[in-house]
């Protein structure tokens, strides 16, 4: 029996590890006005200097995390994501937004080649799309989803519609991770609480340590399919001076 146990742990130790992360950058707008920005970033209120300062601060956090793949929210456009990839040392990136009138979208930075991607539109709700990418990890294709659900002020109906769109996209998927700003606090009111097949990394953290926003709420999440496991001591948060959100990071392994 002891030999079998030791063999199990030896095989488990050899399993590949993938470091993933998520961060809501809080309005990472460039200095070019195209009309879709929030008013605080129009009419000379936001400059190239301020953009480069925020870009550098965001990049510093990303470098500290040093994830293989990081999901990002509140990125104005693909050029901003490209700038961030360049100064952060990431070769691959993927961006998505609802349309040209949207103030911002979301995306991924990756050190691993992105084999495929897909954008899911939340029907009948003006909100960010859901973006998925496929990467090869440990000999298998892994799917990662980046989300940014509607804020609570927009009403629970719109939030549930976005959650249902995600549930449909990840239903029966394997080797799958969802990262991002769900705008829904961990606990009994969590929008995906009835989607029991996926696990939430917040389960690895003591209740009083569950915080991903300056308000003290855990509204950013990493959830993953049951064929994956998060190393229990790898799930961490980091605070940034440039955002009202904390970043999330974890190391994922296949079972």
PDB file of C-alpha atoms in Angstrom:
ATOM      1  CA  UNK A   1       0.000   0.000   0.000  1.00  0.00           C
ATOM      2  CA  UNK A   2       2.798   2.404   0.932  1.00  0.00           C
ATOM      3  CA  UNK A   3       4.486   1.786  -2.422  1.00  0.00           C
ATOM      4  CA  UNK A   4       1.263   2.612  -4.272  1.00  0.00           C
ATOM      5  CA  UNK A   5       0.812   5.843  -2.304  1.00  0.00           C
ATOM      6  CA  UNK A   6       4.398   6.902  -3.015  1.00  0.00           C
ATOM      7  CA  UNK A   7       3.947   6.052  -6.690  1.00  0.00           C
ATOM      8  CA  UNK A   8       0.775   8.170  -6.839  1.00  0.00           C
ATOM      9  CA  UNK A   9       2.514  11.208  -5.386  1.00  0.00           C
ATOM     10  CA  UNK A  10       5.520  10.702  -7.656  1.00  0.00           C
ATOM     11  CA  UNK A  11       3.304  10.713 -10.745  1.00  0.00           C
ATOM     12  CA  UNK A  12       1.341  13.713  -9.405  1.00  0.00           C
ATOM     13  CA  UNK A  13       4.590  15.613  -8.819  1.00  0.00           C
ATOM     14  CA  UNK A  14       5.597  15.094 -12.444  1.00  0.00           C
ATOM     15  CA  UNK A  15       2.372  16.628 -13.730  1.00  0.00           C
ATOM     16  CA  UNK A  16       2.777  19.885 -15.621  1.00  0.00           C
ATOM     17  CA  UNK A  17       1.994  23.152 -13.884  1.00  0.00           C
ATOM     18  CA  UNK A  18       0.377  26.170 -15.520  1.00  0.00           C
ATOM     19  CA  UNK A  19       0.396  29.510 -13.727  1.00  0.00           C
ATOM     20  CA  UNK A  20      -2.696  31.549 -14.522  1.00  0.00           C
ATOM     21  CA  UNK A  21      -3.923  34.934 -13.327  1.00  0.00           C
ATOM     22  CA  UNK A  22      -6.694  37.496 -13.681  1.00  0.00           C
ATOM     23  CA  UNK A  23      -6.718  41.266 -13.189  1.00  0.00           C
ATOM     24  CA  UNK A  24      -9.272  44.025 -13.710  1.00  0.00           C
ATOM     25  CA  UNK A  25      -7.044  46.953 -14.688  1.00  0.00           C
ATOM     26  CA  UNK A  26      -9.744  49.596 -13.940  1.00  0.00           C
ATOM     27  CA  UNK A  27     -10.197  51.719 -17.046  1.00  0.00           C
ATOM     28  CA  UNK A  28      -6.945  51.217 -18.935  1.00  0.00           C
ATOM     29  CA  UNK A  29      -7.635  53.830 -21.626  1.00  0.00           C
ATOM     30  CA  UNK A  30      -5.055  55.134 -24.080  1.00  0.00           C
ATOM     31  CA  UNK A  31      -4.599  58.843 -24.870  1.00  0.00           C
ATOM     32  CA  UNK A  32      -6.480  58.733 -28.182  1.00  0.00           C
ATOM     33  CA  UNK A  33     -10.068  59.987 -28.022  1.00  0.00           C
ATOM     34  CA  UNK A  34     -12.480  58.008 -30.197  1.00  0.00           C
ATOM     35  CA  UNK A  35     -15.739  59.006 -28.480  1.00  0.00           C
ATOM     36  CA  UNK A  36     -16.491  55.840 -26.530  1.00  0.00           C
ATOM     37  CA  UNK A  37     -14.419  56.720 -23.434  1.00  0.00           C
ATOM     38  CA  UNK A  38     -15.875  57.632 -20.061  1.00  0.00           C
ATOM     39  CA  UNK A  39     -16.100  61.393 -19.502  1.00  0.00           C
ATOM     40  CA  UNK A  40     -13.097  61.391 -17.149  1.00  0.00           C
ATOM     41  CA  UNK A  41     -10.948  60.351 -20.111  1.00  0.00           C
ATOM     42  CA  UNK A  42     -12.211  62.934 -22.614  1.00  0.00           C
ATOM     43  CA  UNK A  43     -11.598  66.594 -23.424  1.00  0.00           C
ATOM     44  CA  UNK A  44      -8.049  66.759 -22.171  1.00  0.00           C
ATOM     45  CA  UNK A  45      -8.721  65.040 -18.839  1.00  0.00           C
ATOM     46  CA  UNK A  46      -6.427  62.118 -19.772  1.00  0.00           C
ATOM     47  CA  UNK A  47      -2.992  62.474 -21.362  1.00  0.00           C
ATOM     48  CA  UNK A  48      -0.315  60.331 -22.964  1.00  0.00           C
ATOM     49  CA  UNK A  49       1.789  60.780 -19.823  1.00  0.00           C
ATOM     50  CA  UNK A  50      -1.013  59.454 -17.607  1.00  0.00           C
ATOM     51  CA  UNK A  51      -1.652  56.546 -19.971  1.00  0.00           C
ATOM     52  CA  UNK A  52       2.008  55.532 -19.995  1.00  0.00           C
ATOM     53  CA  UNK A  53       2.164  55.854 -16.204  1.00  0.00           C
ATOM     54  CA  UNK A  54      -0.844  53.550 -15.741  1.00  0.00           C
ATOM     55  CA  UNK A  55       0.442  51.185 -18.421  1.00  0.00           C
ATOM     56  CA  UNK A  56       3.766  50.887 -16.595  1.00  0.00           C
ATOM     57  CA  UNK A  57       2.085  50.353 -13.217  1.00  0.00           C
ATOM     58  CA  UNK A  58      -0.147  47.631 -14.680  1.00  0.00           C
ATOM     59  CA  UNK A  59       2.836  46.015 -16.370  1.00  0.00           C
ATOM     60  CA  UNK A  60       4.818  46.031 -13.126  1.00  0.00           C
ATOM     61  CA  UNK A  61       2.096  44.001 -11.436  1.00  0.00           C
ATOM     62  CA  UNK A  62       1.884  41.588 -14.373  1.00  0.00           C
ATOM     63  CA  UNK A  63       5.654  41.072 -14.233  1.00  0.00           C
ATOM     64  CA  UNK A  64       5.482  40.393 -10.479  1.00  0.00           C
ATOM     65  CA  UNK A  65       2.832  37.730 -11.025  1.00  0.00           C
ATOM     66  CA  UNK A  66       4.776  36.225 -13.940  1.00  0.00           C
ATOM     67  CA  UNK A  67       1.890  34.004 -15.061  1.00  0.00           C
ATOM     68  CA  UNK A  68       1.966  31.823 -18.150  1.00  0.00           C
ATOM     69  CA  UNK A  69      -1.442  33.247 -19.052  1.00  0.00           C
ATOM     70  CA  UNK A  70      -3.242  36.244 -17.581  1.00  0.00           C
ATOM     71  CA  UNK A  71      -6.835  37.329 -18.239  1.00  0.00           C
ATOM     72  CA  UNK A  72      -7.396  41.091 -18.222  1.00  0.00           C
ATOM     73  CA  UNK A  73     -10.526  43.209 -17.982  1.00  0.00           C
ATOM     74  CA  UNK A  74     -11.252  46.889 -18.732  1.00  0.00           C
ATOM     75  CA  UNK A  75      -8.780  47.159 -21.610  1.00  0.00           C
ATOM     76  CA  UNK A  76      -9.882  49.903 -24.009  1.00  0.00           C
ATOM     77  CA  UNK A  77      -8.810  48.342 -27.297  1.00  0.00           C
ATOM     78  CA  UNK A  78      -6.457  45.896 -28.977  1.00  0.00           C
ATOM     79  CA  UNK A  79      -3.690  48.508 -29.306  1.00  0.00           C
ATOM     80  CA  UNK A  80      -3.652  48.966 -25.530  1.00  0.00           C
ATOM     81  CA  UNK A  81      -3.398  45.202 -25.035  1.00  0.00           C
ATOM     82  CA  UNK A  82      -0.596  45.112 -27.614  1.00  0.00           C
ATOM     83  CA  UNK A  83       1.280  47.857 -25.728  1.00  0.00           C
ATOM     84  CA  UNK A  84       0.833  45.944 -22.488  1.00  0.00           C
ATOM     85  CA  UNK A  85       2.053  42.704 -24.066  1.00  0.00           C
ATOM     86  CA  UNK A  86       5.159  44.391 -25.425  1.00  0.00           C
ATOM     87  CA  UNK A  87       6.341  46.020 -22.194  1.00  0.00           C
ATOM     88  CA  UNK A  88       5.350  43.000 -20.075  1.00  0.00           C
ATOM     89  CA  UNK A  89       7.214  40.452 -22.185  1.00  0.00           C
ATOM     90  CA  UNK A  90       4.295  38.441 -23.603  1.00  0.00           C
ATOM     91  CA  UNK A  91       4.494  37.167 -27.162  1.00  0.00           C
ATOM     92  CA  UNK A  92       0.830  36.218 -27.637  1.00  0.00           C
ATOM     93  CA  UNK A  93      -2.354  38.134 -26.940  1.00  0.00           C
ATOM     94  CA  UNK A  94      -6.033  38.082 -27.828  1.00  0.00           C
ATOM     95  CA  UNK A  95      -8.608  40.868 -27.423  1.00  0.00           C
ATOM     96  CA  UNK A  96     -12.391  41.089 -27.683  1.00  0.00           C
ATOM     97  CA  UNK A  97     -14.984  43.818 -27.309  1.00  0.00           C
ATOM     98  CA  UNK A  98     -18.698  44.039 -28.012  1.00  0.00           C
ATOM     99  CA  UNK A  99     -18.444  46.707 -30.744  1.00  0.00           C
ATOM    100  CA  UNK A 100     -16.736  49.985 -31.649  1.00  0.00           C
ATOM    101  CA  UNK A 101     -19.037  51.938 -29.323  1.00  0.00           C
ATOM    102  CA  UNK A 102     -18.002  49.954 -26.250  1.00  0.00           C
ATOM    103  CA  UNK A 103     -15.744  51.827 -23.798  1.00  0.00           C
ATOM    104  CA  UNK A 104     -13.551  48.777 -23.262  1.00  0.00           C
ATOM    105  CA  UNK A 105     -13.186  45.045 -23.706  1.00  0.00           C
ATOM    106  CA  UNK A 106     -11.121  42.206 -22.289  1.00  0.00           C
ATOM    107  CA  UNK A 107      -8.306  39.932 -23.301  1.00  0.00           C
ATOM    108  CA  UNK A 108      -5.489  37.522 -22.596  1.00  0.00           C
ATOM    109  CA  UNK A 109      -1.719  37.771 -22.512  1.00  0.00           C
ATOM    110  CA  UNK A 110       0.032  34.443 -22.974  1.00  0.00           C
ATOM    111  CA  UNK A 111       3.546  33.019 -23.061  1.00  0.00           C
ATOM    112  CA  UNK A 112       2.081  29.961 -24.784  1.00  0.00           C
ATOM    113  CA  UNK A 113       0.911  29.998 -28.376  1.00  0.00           C
ATOM    114  CA  UNK A 114      -2.835  30.551 -28.706  1.00  0.00           C
ATOM    115  CA  UNK A 115      -4.175  27.864 -31.009  1.00  0.00           C
ATOM    116  CA  UNK A 116      -7.734  29.166 -31.332  1.00  0.00           C
ATOM    117  CA  UNK A 117     -10.137  31.717 -29.861  1.00  0.00           C
ATOM    118  CA  UNK A 118     -13.859  32.379 -29.744  1.00  0.00           C
ATOM    119  CA  UNK A 119     -16.047  35.309 -28.761  1.00  0.00           C
ATOM    120  CA  UNK A 120     -19.436  34.699 -27.119  1.00  0.00           C
ATOM    121  CA  UNK A 121     -21.995  37.512 -27.172  1.00  0.00           C
ATOM    122  CA  UNK A 122     -24.433  37.827 -24.265  1.00  0.00           C
ATOM    123  CA  UNK A 123     -27.767  38.084 -26.075  1.00  0.00           C
ATOM    124  CA  UNK A 124     -30.068  41.040 -25.360  1.00  0.00           C
ATOM    125  CA  UNK A 125     -27.613  42.586 -22.879  1.00  0.00           C
ATOM    126  CA  UNK A 126     -25.200  45.391 -23.711  1.00  0.00           C
ATOM    127  CA  UNK A 127     -22.138  44.090 -21.930  1.00  0.00           C
ATOM    128  CA  UNK A 128     -18.682  42.722 -22.563  1.00  0.00           C
ATOM    129  CA  UNK A 129     -18.467  39.496 -24.551  1.00  0.00           C
ATOM    130  CA  UNK A 130     -16.999  36.291 -23.162  1.00  0.00           C
ATOM    131  CA  UNK A 131     -13.639  35.460 -24.732  1.00  0.00           C
ATOM    132  CA  UNK A 132     -12.135  31.978 -24.859  1.00  0.00           C
ATOM    133  CA  UNK A 133      -8.707  30.800 -25.995  1.00  0.00           C
ATOM    134  CA  UNK A 134      -7.273  27.331 -26.596  1.00  0.00           C
ATOM    135  CA  UNK A 135      -3.706  26.492 -25.582  1.00  0.00           C
ATOM    136  CA  UNK A 136      -1.816  23.222 -25.370  1.00  0.00           C
ATOM    137  CA  UNK A 137      -0.930  22.233 -21.821  1.00  0.00           C
ATOM    138  CA  UNK A 138       0.589  18.966 -20.661  1.00  0.00           C
ATOM    139  CA  UNK A 139      -0.242  17.302 -23.981  1.00  0.00           C
ATOM    140  CA  UNK A 140      -3.899  18.368 -23.986  1.00  0.00           C
ATOM    141  CA  UNK A 141      -5.895  21.332 -25.221  1.00  0.00           C
ATOM    142  CA  UNK A 142      -6.974  23.611 -22.400  1.00  0.00           C
ATOM    143  CA  UNK A 143      -9.726  26.198 -22.760  1.00  0.00           C
ATOM    144  CA  UNK A 144      -9.552  29.442 -20.817  1.00  0.00           C
ATOM    145  CA  UNK A 145     -12.435  31.920 -20.629  1.00  0.00           C
ATOM    146  CA  UNK A 146     -12.198  35.598 -19.689  1.00  0.00           C
ATOM    147  CA  UNK A 147     -15.372  37.254 -18.395  1.00  0.00           C
ATOM    148  CA  UNK A 148     -16.542  40.634 -17.155  1.00  0.00           C
ATOM    149  CA  UNK A 149     -20.197  40.394 -16.163  1.00  0.00           C
ATOM    150  CA  UNK A 150     -22.541  43.398 -15.807  1.00  0.00           C
ATOM    151  CA  UNK A 151     -22.270  45.318 -12.541  1.00  0.00           C
ATOM    152  CA  UNK A 152     -24.865  44.763  -9.815  1.00  0.00           C
ATOM    153  CA  UNK A 153     -26.383  48.217 -10.490  1.00  0.00           C
ATOM    154  CA  UNK A 154     -27.537  46.952 -13.923  1.00  0.00           C
ATOM    155  CA  UNK A 155     -29.899  44.474 -12.314  1.00  0.00           C
ATOM    156  CA  UNK A 156     -29.831  40.801 -11.456  1.00  0.00           C
ATOM    157  CA  UNK A 157     -31.671  39.840 -14.662  1.00  0.00           C
ATOM    158  CA  UNK A 158     -28.820  41.072 -16.854  1.00  0.00           C
ATOM    159  CA  UNK A 159     -26.263  39.462 -14.571  1.00  0.00           C
ATOM    160  CA  UNK A 160     -28.055  36.116 -14.765  1.00  0.00           C
ATOM    161  CA  UNK A 161     -28.288  36.367 -18.551  1.00  0.00           C
ATOM    162  CA  UNK A 162     -24.500  36.784 -18.715  1.00  0.00           C
ATOM    163  CA  UNK A 163     -24.019  33.894 -16.280  1.00  0.00           C
ATOM    164  CA  UNK A 164     -26.312  31.687 -18.386  1.00  0.00           C
ATOM    165  CA  UNK A 165     -24.276  32.529 -21.503  1.00  0.00           C
ATOM    166  CA  UNK A 166     -21.132  31.359 -19.703  1.00  0.00           C
ATOM    167  CA  UNK A 167     -22.822  28.206 -18.412  1.00  0.00           C
ATOM    168  CA  UNK A 168     -23.837  27.343 -21.958  1.00  0.00           C
ATOM    169  CA  UNK A 169     -20.305  27.964 -23.263  1.00  0.00           C
ATOM    170  CA  UNK A 170     -18.577  25.792 -20.654  1.00  0.00           C
ATOM    171  CA  UNK A 171     -21.198  23.053 -20.331  1.00  0.00           C
ATOM    172  CA  UNK A 172     -19.496  19.630 -20.402  1.00  0.00           C
ATOM    173  CA  UNK A 173     -16.160  21.217 -21.285  1.00  0.00           C
ATOM    174  CA  UNK A 174     -12.988  19.568 -19.972  1.00  0.00           C
ATOM    175  CA  UNK A 175      -9.631  21.111 -19.052  1.00  0.00           C
ATOM    176  CA  UNK A 176     -11.391  24.450 -18.673  1.00  0.00           C
ATOM    177  CA  UNK A 177     -10.705  27.523 -16.534  1.00  0.00           C
ATOM    178  CA  UNK A 178     -12.804  30.681 -16.245  1.00  0.00           C
ATOM    179  CA  UNK A 179     -11.186  33.857 -14.965  1.00  0.00           C
ATOM    180  CA  UNK A 180     -12.374  37.399 -14.516  1.00  0.00           C
ATOM    181  CA  UNK A 181     -14.631  39.934 -12.883  1.00  0.00           C
ATOM    182  CA  UNK A 182     -17.985  38.253 -12.265  1.00  0.00           C
ATOM    183  CA  UNK A 183     -19.361  41.259 -10.330  1.00  0.00           C
ATOM    184  CA  UNK A 184     -20.874  38.628  -8.052  1.00  0.00           C
ATOM    185  CA  UNK A 185     -19.580  37.920  -4.585  1.00  0.00           C
ATOM    186  CA  UNK A 186     -18.420  34.477  -3.554  1.00  0.00           C
ATOM    187  CA  UNK A 187     -21.030  32.787  -1.381  1.00  0.00           C
ATOM    188  CA  UNK A 188     -24.665  31.818  -1.525  1.00  0.00           C
ATOM    189  CA  UNK A 189     -25.552  34.647  -3.940  1.00  0.00           C
ATOM    190  CA  UNK A 190     -22.758  33.809  -6.383  1.00  0.00           C
ATOM    191  CA  UNK A 191     -24.176  33.701  -9.921  1.00  0.00           C
ATOM    192  CA  UNK A 192     -22.685  30.271 -10.650  1.00  0.00           C
ATOM    193  CA  UNK A 193     -23.348  28.685  -7.257  1.00  0.00           C
ATOM    194  CA  UNK A 194     -25.673  26.092  -8.819  1.00  0.00           C
ATOM    195  CA  UNK A 195     -23.081  25.104 -11.415  1.00  0.00           C
ATOM    196  CA  UNK A 196     -21.576  22.548  -9.075  1.00  0.00           C
ATOM    197  CA  UNK A 197     -19.429  20.708 -11.616  1.00  0.00           C
ATOM    198  CA  UNK A 198     -16.897  23.561 -11.589  1.00  0.00           C
ATOM    199  CA  UNK A 199     -14.818  24.393  -8.520  1.00  0.00           C
ATOM    200  CA  UNK A 200     -13.932  27.840  -7.209  1.00  0.00           C
ATOM    201  CA  UNK A 201     -10.399  28.687  -6.061  1.00  0.00           C
ATOM    202  CA  UNK A 202     -11.832  30.837  -3.237  1.00  0.00           C
ATOM    203  CA  UNK A 203     -12.691  27.557  -1.486  1.00  0.00           C
ATOM    204  CA  UNK A 204      -8.970  27.236  -0.763  1.00  0.00           C
ATOM    205  CA  UNK A 205      -8.909  30.503   1.197  1.00  0.00           C
ATOM    206  CA  UNK A 206     -10.139  31.291   4.701  1.00  0.00           C
ATOM    207  CA  UNK A 207     -13.375  33.307   4.727  1.00  0.00           C
ATOM    208  CA  UNK A 208     -11.786  36.465   6.158  1.00  0.00           C
ATOM    209  CA  UNK A 209      -9.153  36.445   3.383  1.00  0.00           C
ATOM    210  CA  UNK A 210     -11.647  36.387   0.518  1.00  0.00           C
ATOM    211  CA  UNK A 211     -11.264  39.841  -1.027  1.00  0.00           C
ATOM    212  CA  UNK A 212     -10.574  40.957  -4.596  1.00  0.00           C
ATOM    213  CA  UNK A 213     -11.920  44.524  -4.501  1.00  0.00           C
ATOM    214  CA  UNK A 214     -11.275  47.595  -2.353  1.00  0.00           C
ATOM    215  CA  UNK A 215     -14.838  47.258  -1.065  1.00  0.00           C
ATOM    216  CA  UNK A 216     -13.791  44.034   0.649  1.00  0.00           C
ATOM    217  CA  UNK A 217     -15.827  41.767  -1.631  1.00  0.00           C
ATOM    218  CA  UNK A 218     -14.644  38.704  -3.551  1.00  0.00           C
ATOM    219  CA  UNK A 219     -16.118  39.522  -6.972  1.00  0.00           C
ATOM    220  CA  UNK A 220     -13.223  38.301  -9.141  1.00  0.00           C
ATOM    221  CA  UNK A 221     -12.940  34.541  -9.520  1.00  0.00           C
ATOM    222  CA  UNK A 222     -11.018  31.587 -10.888  1.00  0.00           C
ATOM    223  CA  UNK A 223     -13.249  28.572 -11.471  1.00  0.00           C
ATOM    224  CA  UNK A 224     -12.122  25.318 -13.062  1.00  0.00           C
ATOM    225  CA  UNK A 225     -13.443  22.009 -14.354  1.00  0.00           C
ATOM    226  CA  UNK A 226     -13.256  18.910 -12.092  1.00  0.00           C
ATOM    227  CA  UNK A 227     -10.488  17.292 -14.152  1.00  0.00           C
ATOM    228  CA  UNK A 228      -8.135  20.062 -13.006  1.00  0.00           C
ATOM    229  CA  UNK A 229      -6.730  20.922  -9.592  1.00  0.00           C
ATOM    230  CA  UNK A 230      -5.322  24.137  -8.106  1.00  0.00           C
ATOM    231  CA  UNK A 231      -2.282  23.788  -5.882  1.00  0.00           C
ATOM    232  CA  UNK A 232      -3.661  24.727  -2.480  1.00  0.00           C
ATOM    233  CA  UNK A 233      -0.808  27.049  -1.544  1.00  0.00           C
ATOM    234  CA  UNK A 234      -0.624  28.776  -4.953  1.00  0.00           C
ATOM    235  CA  UNK A 235      -3.841  30.820  -4.913  1.00  0.00           C
ATOM    236  CA  UNK A 236      -2.859  34.403  -4.075  1.00  0.00           C
ATOM    237  CA  UNK A 237      -4.004  37.988  -4.498  1.00  0.00           C
ATOM    238  CA  UNK A 238      -1.913  41.095  -5.119  1.00  0.00           C
ATOM    239  CA  UNK A 239      -2.819  44.740  -4.672  1.00  0.00           C
ATOM    240  CA  UNK A 240      -2.039  47.350  -7.313  1.00  0.00           C
ATOM    241  CA  UNK A 241      -1.876  51.123  -6.879  1.00  0.00           C
ATOM    242  CA  UNK A 242      -3.417  51.542 -10.340  1.00  0.00           C
ATOM    243  CA  UNK A 243      -6.673  49.605  -9.835  1.00  0.00           C
ATOM    244  CA  UNK A 244      -9.525  49.157  -7.376  1.00  0.00           C
ATOM    245  CA  UNK A 245      -9.259  45.383  -7.942  1.00  0.00           C
ATOM    246  CA  UNK A 246      -6.713  42.928  -6.638  1.00  0.00           C
ATOM    247  CA  UNK A 247      -5.187  40.430  -9.026  1.00  0.00           C
ATOM    248  CA  UNK A 248      -5.776  36.691  -8.623  1.00  0.00           C
ATOM    249  CA  UNK A 249      -3.197  33.995  -9.410  1.00  0.00           C
ATOM    250  CA  UNK A 250      -3.047  30.216  -9.123  1.00  0.00           C
ATOM    251  CA  UNK A 251      -1.168  27.195 -10.368  1.00  0.00           C
ATOM    252  CA  UNK A 252      -3.325  24.708 -12.268  1.00  0.00           C
ATOM    253  CA  UNK A 253      -2.506  21.032 -12.821  1.00  0.00           C
ATOM    254  CA  UNK A 254      -4.279  18.147 -14.516  1.00  0.00           C
ATOM    255  CA  UNK A 255      -5.451  15.311 -12.275  1.00  0.00           C
TER     256      UNK A 255
END
